[in-house]
Tab-separated table of C-alpha atoms and ligand atoms in Angstrom:
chain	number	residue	atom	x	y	z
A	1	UNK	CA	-54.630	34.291	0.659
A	2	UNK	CA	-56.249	31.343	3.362
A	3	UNK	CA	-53.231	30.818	5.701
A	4	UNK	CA	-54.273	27.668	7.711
A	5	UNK	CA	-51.941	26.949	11.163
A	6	UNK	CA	-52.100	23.056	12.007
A	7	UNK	CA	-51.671	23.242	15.960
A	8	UNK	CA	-49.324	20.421	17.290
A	9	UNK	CA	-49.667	21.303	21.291
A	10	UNK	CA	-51.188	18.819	22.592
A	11	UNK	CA	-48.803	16.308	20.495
A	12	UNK	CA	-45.709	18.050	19.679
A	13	UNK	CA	-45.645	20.099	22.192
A	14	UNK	CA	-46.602	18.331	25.457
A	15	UNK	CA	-44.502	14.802	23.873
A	16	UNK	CA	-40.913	16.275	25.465
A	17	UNK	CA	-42.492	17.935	28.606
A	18	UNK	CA	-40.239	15.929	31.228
A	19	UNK	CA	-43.296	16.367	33.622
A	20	UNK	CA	-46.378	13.697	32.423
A	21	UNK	CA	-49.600	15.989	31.546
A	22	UNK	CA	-52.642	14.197	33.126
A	23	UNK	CA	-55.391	13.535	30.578
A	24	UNK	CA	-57.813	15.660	31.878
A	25	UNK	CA	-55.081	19.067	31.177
A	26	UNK	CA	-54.813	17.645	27.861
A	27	UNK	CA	-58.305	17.583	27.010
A	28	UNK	CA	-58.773	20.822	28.548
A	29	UNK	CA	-55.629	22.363	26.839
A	30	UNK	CA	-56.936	21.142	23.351
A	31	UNK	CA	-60.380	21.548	23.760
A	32	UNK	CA	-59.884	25.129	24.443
A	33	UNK	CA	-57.529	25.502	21.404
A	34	UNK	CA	-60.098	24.456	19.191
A	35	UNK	CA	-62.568	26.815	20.827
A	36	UNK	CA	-59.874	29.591	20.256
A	37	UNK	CA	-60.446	28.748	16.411
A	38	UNK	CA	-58.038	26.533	15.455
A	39	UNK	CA	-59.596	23.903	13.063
A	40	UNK	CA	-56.772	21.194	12.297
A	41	UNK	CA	-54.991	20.038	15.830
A	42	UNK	CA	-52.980	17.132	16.273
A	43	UNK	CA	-54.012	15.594	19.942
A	44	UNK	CA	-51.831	12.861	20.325
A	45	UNK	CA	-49.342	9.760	19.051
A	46	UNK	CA	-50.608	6.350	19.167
A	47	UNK	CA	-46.798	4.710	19.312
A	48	UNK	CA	-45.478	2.703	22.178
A	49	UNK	CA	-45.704	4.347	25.644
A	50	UNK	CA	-42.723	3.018	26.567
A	51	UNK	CA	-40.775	5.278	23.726
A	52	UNK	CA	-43.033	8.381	24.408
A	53	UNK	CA	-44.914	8.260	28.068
A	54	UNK	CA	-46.074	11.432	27.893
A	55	UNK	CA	-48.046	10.341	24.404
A	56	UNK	CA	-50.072	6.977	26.317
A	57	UNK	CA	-53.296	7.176	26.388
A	58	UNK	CA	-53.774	9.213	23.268
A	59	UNK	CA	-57.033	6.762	22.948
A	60	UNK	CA	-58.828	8.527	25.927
A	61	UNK	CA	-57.805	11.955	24.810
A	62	UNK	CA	-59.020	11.900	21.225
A	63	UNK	CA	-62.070	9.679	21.807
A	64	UNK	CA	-63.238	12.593	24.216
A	65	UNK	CA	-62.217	15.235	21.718
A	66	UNK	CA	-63.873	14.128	18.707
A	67	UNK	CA	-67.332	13.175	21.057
A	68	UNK	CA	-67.210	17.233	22.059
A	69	UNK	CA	-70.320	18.966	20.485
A	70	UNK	CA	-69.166	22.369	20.138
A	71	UNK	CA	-66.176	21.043	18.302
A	72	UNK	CA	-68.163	18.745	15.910
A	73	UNK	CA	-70.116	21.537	15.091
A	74	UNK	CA	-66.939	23.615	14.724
A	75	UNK	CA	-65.590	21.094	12.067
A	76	UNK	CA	-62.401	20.902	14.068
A	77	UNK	CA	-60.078	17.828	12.457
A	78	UNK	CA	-58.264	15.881	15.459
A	79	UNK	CA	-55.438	13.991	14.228
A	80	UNK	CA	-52.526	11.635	15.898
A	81	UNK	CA	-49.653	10.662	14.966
A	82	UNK	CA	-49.294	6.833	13.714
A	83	UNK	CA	-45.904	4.837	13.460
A	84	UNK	CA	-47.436	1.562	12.034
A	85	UNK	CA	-50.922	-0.423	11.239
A	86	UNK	CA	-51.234	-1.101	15.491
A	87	UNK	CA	-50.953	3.307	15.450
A	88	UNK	CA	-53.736	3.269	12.915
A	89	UNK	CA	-55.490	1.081	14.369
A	90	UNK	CA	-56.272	2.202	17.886
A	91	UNK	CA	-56.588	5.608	16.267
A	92	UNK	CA	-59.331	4.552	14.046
A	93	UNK	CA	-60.610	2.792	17.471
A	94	UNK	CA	-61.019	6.290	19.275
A	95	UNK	CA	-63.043	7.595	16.283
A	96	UNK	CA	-60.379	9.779	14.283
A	97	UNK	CA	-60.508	10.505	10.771
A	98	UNK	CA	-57.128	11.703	9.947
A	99	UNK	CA	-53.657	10.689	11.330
A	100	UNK	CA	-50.151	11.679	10.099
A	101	UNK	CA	-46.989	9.403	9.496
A	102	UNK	CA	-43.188	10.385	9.757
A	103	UNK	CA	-40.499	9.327	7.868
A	104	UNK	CA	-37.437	11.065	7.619
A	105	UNK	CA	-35.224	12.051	4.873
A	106	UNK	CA	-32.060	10.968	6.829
A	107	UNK	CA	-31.273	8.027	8.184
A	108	UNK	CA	-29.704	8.051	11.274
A	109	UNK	CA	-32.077	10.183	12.464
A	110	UNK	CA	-34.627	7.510	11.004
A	111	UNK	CA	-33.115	4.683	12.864
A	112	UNK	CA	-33.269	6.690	15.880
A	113	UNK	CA	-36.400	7.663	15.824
A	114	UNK	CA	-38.064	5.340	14.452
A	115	UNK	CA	-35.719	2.178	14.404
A	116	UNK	CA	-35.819	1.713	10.687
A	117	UNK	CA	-34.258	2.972	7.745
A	118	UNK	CA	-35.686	5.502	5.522
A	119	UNK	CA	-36.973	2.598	3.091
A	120	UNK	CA	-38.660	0.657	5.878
A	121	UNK	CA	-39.850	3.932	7.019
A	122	UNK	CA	-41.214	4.545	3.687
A	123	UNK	CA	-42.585	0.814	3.758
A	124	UNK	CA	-44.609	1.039	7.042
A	125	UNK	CA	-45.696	4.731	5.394
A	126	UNK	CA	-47.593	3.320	2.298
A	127	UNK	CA	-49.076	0.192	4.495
A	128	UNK	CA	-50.787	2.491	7.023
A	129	UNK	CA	-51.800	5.061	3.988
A	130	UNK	CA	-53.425	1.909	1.874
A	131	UNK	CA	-55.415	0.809	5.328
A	132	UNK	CA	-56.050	4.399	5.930
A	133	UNK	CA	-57.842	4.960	2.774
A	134	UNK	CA	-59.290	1.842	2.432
A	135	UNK	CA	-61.024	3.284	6.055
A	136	UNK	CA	-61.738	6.734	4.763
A	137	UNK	CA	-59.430	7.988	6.774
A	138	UNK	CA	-56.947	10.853	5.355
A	139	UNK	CA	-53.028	10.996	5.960
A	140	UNK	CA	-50.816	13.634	6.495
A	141	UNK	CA	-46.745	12.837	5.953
A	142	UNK	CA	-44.450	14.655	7.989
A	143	UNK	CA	-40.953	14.569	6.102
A	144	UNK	CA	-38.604	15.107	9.472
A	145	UNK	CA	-35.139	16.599	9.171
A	146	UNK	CA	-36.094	18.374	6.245
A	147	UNK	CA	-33.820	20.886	6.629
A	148	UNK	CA	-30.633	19.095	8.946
A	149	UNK	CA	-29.929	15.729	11.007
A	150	UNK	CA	-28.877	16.102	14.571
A	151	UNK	CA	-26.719	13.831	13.701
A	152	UNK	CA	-25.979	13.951	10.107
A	153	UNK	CA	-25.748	17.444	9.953
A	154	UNK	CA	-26.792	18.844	6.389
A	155	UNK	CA	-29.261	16.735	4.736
A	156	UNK	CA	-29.314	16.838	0.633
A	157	UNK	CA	-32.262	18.271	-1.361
A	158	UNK	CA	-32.350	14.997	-3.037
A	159	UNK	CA	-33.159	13.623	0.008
A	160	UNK	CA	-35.980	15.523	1.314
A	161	UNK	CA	-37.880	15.128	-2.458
A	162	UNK	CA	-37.156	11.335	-2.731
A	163	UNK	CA	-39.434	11.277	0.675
A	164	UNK	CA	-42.389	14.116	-0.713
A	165	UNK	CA	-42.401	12.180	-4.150
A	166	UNK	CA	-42.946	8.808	-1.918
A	167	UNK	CA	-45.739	10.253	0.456
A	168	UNK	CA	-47.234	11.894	-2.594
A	169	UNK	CA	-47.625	8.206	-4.227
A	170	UNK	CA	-48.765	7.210	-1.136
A	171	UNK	CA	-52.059	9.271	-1.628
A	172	UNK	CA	-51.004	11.679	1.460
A	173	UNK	CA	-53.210	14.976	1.085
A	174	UNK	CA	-50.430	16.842	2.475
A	175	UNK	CA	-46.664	16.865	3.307
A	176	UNK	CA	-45.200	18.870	6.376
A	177	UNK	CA	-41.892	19.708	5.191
A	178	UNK	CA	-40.165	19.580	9.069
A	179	UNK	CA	-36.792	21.615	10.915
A	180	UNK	CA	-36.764	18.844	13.643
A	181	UNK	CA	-33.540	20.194	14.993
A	182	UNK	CA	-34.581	24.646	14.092
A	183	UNK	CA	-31.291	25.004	12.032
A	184	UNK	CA	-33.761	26.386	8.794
A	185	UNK	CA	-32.447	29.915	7.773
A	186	UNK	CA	-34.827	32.127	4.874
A	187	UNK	CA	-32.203	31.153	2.222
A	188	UNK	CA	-32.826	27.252	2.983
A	189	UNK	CA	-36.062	27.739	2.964
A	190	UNK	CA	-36.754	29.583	-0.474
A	191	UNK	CA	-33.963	27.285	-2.010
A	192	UNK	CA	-35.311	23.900	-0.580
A	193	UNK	CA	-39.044	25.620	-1.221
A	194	UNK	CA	-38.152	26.478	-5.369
A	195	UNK	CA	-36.390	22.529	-5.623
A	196	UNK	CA	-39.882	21.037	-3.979
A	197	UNK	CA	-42.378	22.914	-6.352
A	198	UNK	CA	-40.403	22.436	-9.464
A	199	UNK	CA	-41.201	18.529	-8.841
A	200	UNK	CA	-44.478	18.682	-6.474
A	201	UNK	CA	-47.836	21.060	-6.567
A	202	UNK	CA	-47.350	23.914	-4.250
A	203	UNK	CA	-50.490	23.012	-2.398
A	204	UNK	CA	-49.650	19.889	-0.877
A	205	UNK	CA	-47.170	20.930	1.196
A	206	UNK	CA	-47.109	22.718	5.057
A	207	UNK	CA	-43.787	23.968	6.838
A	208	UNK	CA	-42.986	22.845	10.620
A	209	UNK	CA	-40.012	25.306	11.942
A	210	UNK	CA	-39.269	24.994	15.561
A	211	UNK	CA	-37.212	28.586	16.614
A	212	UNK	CA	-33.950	26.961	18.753
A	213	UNK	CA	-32.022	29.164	16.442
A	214	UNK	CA	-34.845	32.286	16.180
A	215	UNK	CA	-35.442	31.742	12.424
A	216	UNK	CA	-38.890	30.369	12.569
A	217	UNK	CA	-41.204	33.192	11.945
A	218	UNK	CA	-38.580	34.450	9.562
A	219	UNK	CA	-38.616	31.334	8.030
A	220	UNK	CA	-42.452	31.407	7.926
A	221	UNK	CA	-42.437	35.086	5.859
A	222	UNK	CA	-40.232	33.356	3.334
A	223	UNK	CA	-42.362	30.230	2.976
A	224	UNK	CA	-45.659	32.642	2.509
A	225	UNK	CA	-43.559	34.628	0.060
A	226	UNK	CA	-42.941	31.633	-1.749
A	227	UNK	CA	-46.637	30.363	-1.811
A	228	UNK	CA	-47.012	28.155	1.642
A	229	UNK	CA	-50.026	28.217	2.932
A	230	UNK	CA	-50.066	25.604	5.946
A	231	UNK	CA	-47.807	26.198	9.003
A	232	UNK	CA	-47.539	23.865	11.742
A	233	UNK	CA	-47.487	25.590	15.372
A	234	UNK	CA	-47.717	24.681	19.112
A	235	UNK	CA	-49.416	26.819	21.605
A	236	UNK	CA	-47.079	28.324	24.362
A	237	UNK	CA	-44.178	27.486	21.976
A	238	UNK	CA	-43.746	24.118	24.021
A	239	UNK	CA	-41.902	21.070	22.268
A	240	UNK	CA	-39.234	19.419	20.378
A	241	UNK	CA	-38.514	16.063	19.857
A	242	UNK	CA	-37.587	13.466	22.413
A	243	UNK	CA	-34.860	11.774	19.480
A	244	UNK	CA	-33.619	15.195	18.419
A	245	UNK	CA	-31.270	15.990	21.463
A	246	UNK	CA	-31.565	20.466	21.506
A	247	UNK	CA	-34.108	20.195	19.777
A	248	UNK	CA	-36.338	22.628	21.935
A	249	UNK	CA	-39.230	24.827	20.655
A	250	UNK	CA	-41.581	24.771	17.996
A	251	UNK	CA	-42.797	27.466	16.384
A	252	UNK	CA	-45.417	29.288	19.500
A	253	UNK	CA	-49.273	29.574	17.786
A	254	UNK	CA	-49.342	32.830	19.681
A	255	UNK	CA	-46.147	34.227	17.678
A	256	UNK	CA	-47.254	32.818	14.737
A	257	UNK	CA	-50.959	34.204	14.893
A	258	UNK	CA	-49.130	37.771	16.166
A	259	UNK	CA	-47.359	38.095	12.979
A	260	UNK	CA	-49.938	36.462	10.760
A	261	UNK	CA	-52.858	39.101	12.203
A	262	UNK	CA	-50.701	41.845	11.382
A	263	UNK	CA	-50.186	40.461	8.019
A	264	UNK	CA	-54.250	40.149	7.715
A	265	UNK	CA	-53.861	36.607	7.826
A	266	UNK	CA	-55.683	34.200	9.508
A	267	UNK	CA	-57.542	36.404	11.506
A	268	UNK	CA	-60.471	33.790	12.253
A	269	UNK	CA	-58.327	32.285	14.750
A	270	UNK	CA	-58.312	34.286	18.337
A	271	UNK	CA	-55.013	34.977	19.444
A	272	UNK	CA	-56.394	36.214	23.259
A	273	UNK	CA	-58.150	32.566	23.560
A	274	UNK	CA	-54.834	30.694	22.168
A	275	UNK	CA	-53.021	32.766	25.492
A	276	UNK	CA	-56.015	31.180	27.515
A	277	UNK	CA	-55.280	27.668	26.516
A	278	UNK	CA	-51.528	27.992	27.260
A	279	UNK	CA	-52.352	30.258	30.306
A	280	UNK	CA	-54.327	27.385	31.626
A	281	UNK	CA	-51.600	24.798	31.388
A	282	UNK	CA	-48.378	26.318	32.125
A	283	UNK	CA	-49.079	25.453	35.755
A	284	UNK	CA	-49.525	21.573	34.702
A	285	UNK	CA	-45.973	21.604	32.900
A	286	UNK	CA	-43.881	23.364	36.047
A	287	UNK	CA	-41.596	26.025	34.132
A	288	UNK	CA	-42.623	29.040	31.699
A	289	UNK	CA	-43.954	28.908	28.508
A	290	UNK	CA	-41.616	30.500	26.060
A	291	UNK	CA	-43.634	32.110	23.238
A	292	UNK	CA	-41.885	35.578	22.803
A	293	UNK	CA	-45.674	36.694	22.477
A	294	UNK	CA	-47.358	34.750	25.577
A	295	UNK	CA	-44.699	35.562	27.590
A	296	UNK	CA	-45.205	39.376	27.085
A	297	UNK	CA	-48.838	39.182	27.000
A	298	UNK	CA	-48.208	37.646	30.923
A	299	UNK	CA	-46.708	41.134	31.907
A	300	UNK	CA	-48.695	43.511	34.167
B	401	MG	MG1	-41.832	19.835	16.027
């Protein structure tokens, strides 16, 4: 089995540091990610900086990472995050290839975070995926509160697929299937898993567990016994979501690749260099990092 880990860091995870990265620690931080192995990372989110500071200029970033030489030749994919056509645009602008939109299946947490219901969500979806393609350039969906709604509380199956079957019209070449709020449990999981691939192929989706709750690598074994192959992950275990209030901690790239190694899976990625990367910008963010695995790896 290929287990491929889609590293968020340098988006997810720097996007609810209260302390503003400079763009120079971001390049560095995902520039040496991608030397560490990892070959699909998300760099940044081309929405307003007045909603997300930390995200502005995601322009400078990628344009730099996707000029890098050792990376080309790498084949690392850089992708951003893109609300609307503007998004798309300016991340076409700084030479990416891929970008990823976000609906969510519930809809406060829609209007919150992105000021539109799940429709318009859906709406502002298919227009960036039909400029996307018509630009060669491939979209990943993101289905957000996938598995519970900060505010909503328990969101229904019938939810989450009405969103997968839309991004799957869309033309989206994959869906990640997202625990904004790290409330998903193994028994959510392999229930919501068995509803998605009775209606979608198997292979099209990802899983995005943040561990506020301790679940997420749990959560991951039950996703690979059930025939995920994609798992989203953020270095140093940094991240939430600036709209999801608690929403702390994504899954950490260095507990993910721990468990995954010892599982003989994805062992092309080096788990001493992904400790590097965070190693080298915990002083940037002010506090510790708190990947279960970095943070023991830090003991002398
Ligand atoms: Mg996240």
């Amino acid at each position: 089995m290929n287990v491929t880990v889609v590293e968020l860091g340098p988006r997810d995870g720097l996007q609810n540091e209260p302390t503003p990265v400079s763009v120079a620690d971001r390049l560095a931080f995902a520039r040496a990610l991608g030397r560490a192995g990892l070959t699909r990372i998300e760099a940044g989110a081309f929405v307003h900086p007045s909603r997300v500071p930390q995200m502005a200029s995601s322009d400078e970033v990628c344009a730099a990472l996707v000029a890098e030489p050792d990376l080309v030749a790498r084949h690392v994919r850089f992708s951003a995050l893109v609300p609307n056509l503007r998004g798309l645009e300016r991340a076409i602008a700084a030479g990416l290839r891929e970008v990823a939109v976000f609906p969510a299946a519930s809809e406060t947490f829609s209007h919150r975070n992105l000021n539109q219901s799940v429709d318009e969500a859906l709406a502002s979806a298919r227009a960036v995926c039909v400029s996307a393609q018509g630009s060669g350039v491939r979209v990943r969906g993101y289905v957000s509160t996938a598995f519970g709604c900060p505010y909503e509380g328990q969101v229904p199956v019938t939810a989450v697929l009405r969103v997968c079957e839309a991004l799957l019209a869309m033309g989206v070449f994959e869906i990640a299937i997202s625990d904004t709020i790290g409330v998903a449990h193994p028994g959510q999981v392999r229930a919501l898993i068995r509803e998605l691939r009775a209606a979608l192929p198997v292979t099209v989706l990802a899983m995005h567990f943040h561990d506020t709750r301790g679940t997420a690598l749990a959560n991951v074994l039950a996703a690979l016994d059930a025939g995920i192959a994609t798992f989203d992950a953020c270095a140093g275990g940094l991240g939430g979501c600036p709209f999801a209030p608690g929403a702390t901690g994504n899954l950490a790239t260095e507990d993910l690749l721990y468990m995954l190694h010892g599982l003989g899976l994805a062992r092309e990625i080096d788990l001493a260099a992904v400790v590097a990367a965070s190693a080298r910008l915990e002083p940037a963010i002010g506090h510790p990092l708190p990947s279960r695995y970095y943070r023991a790896s830090q003991v002398r």
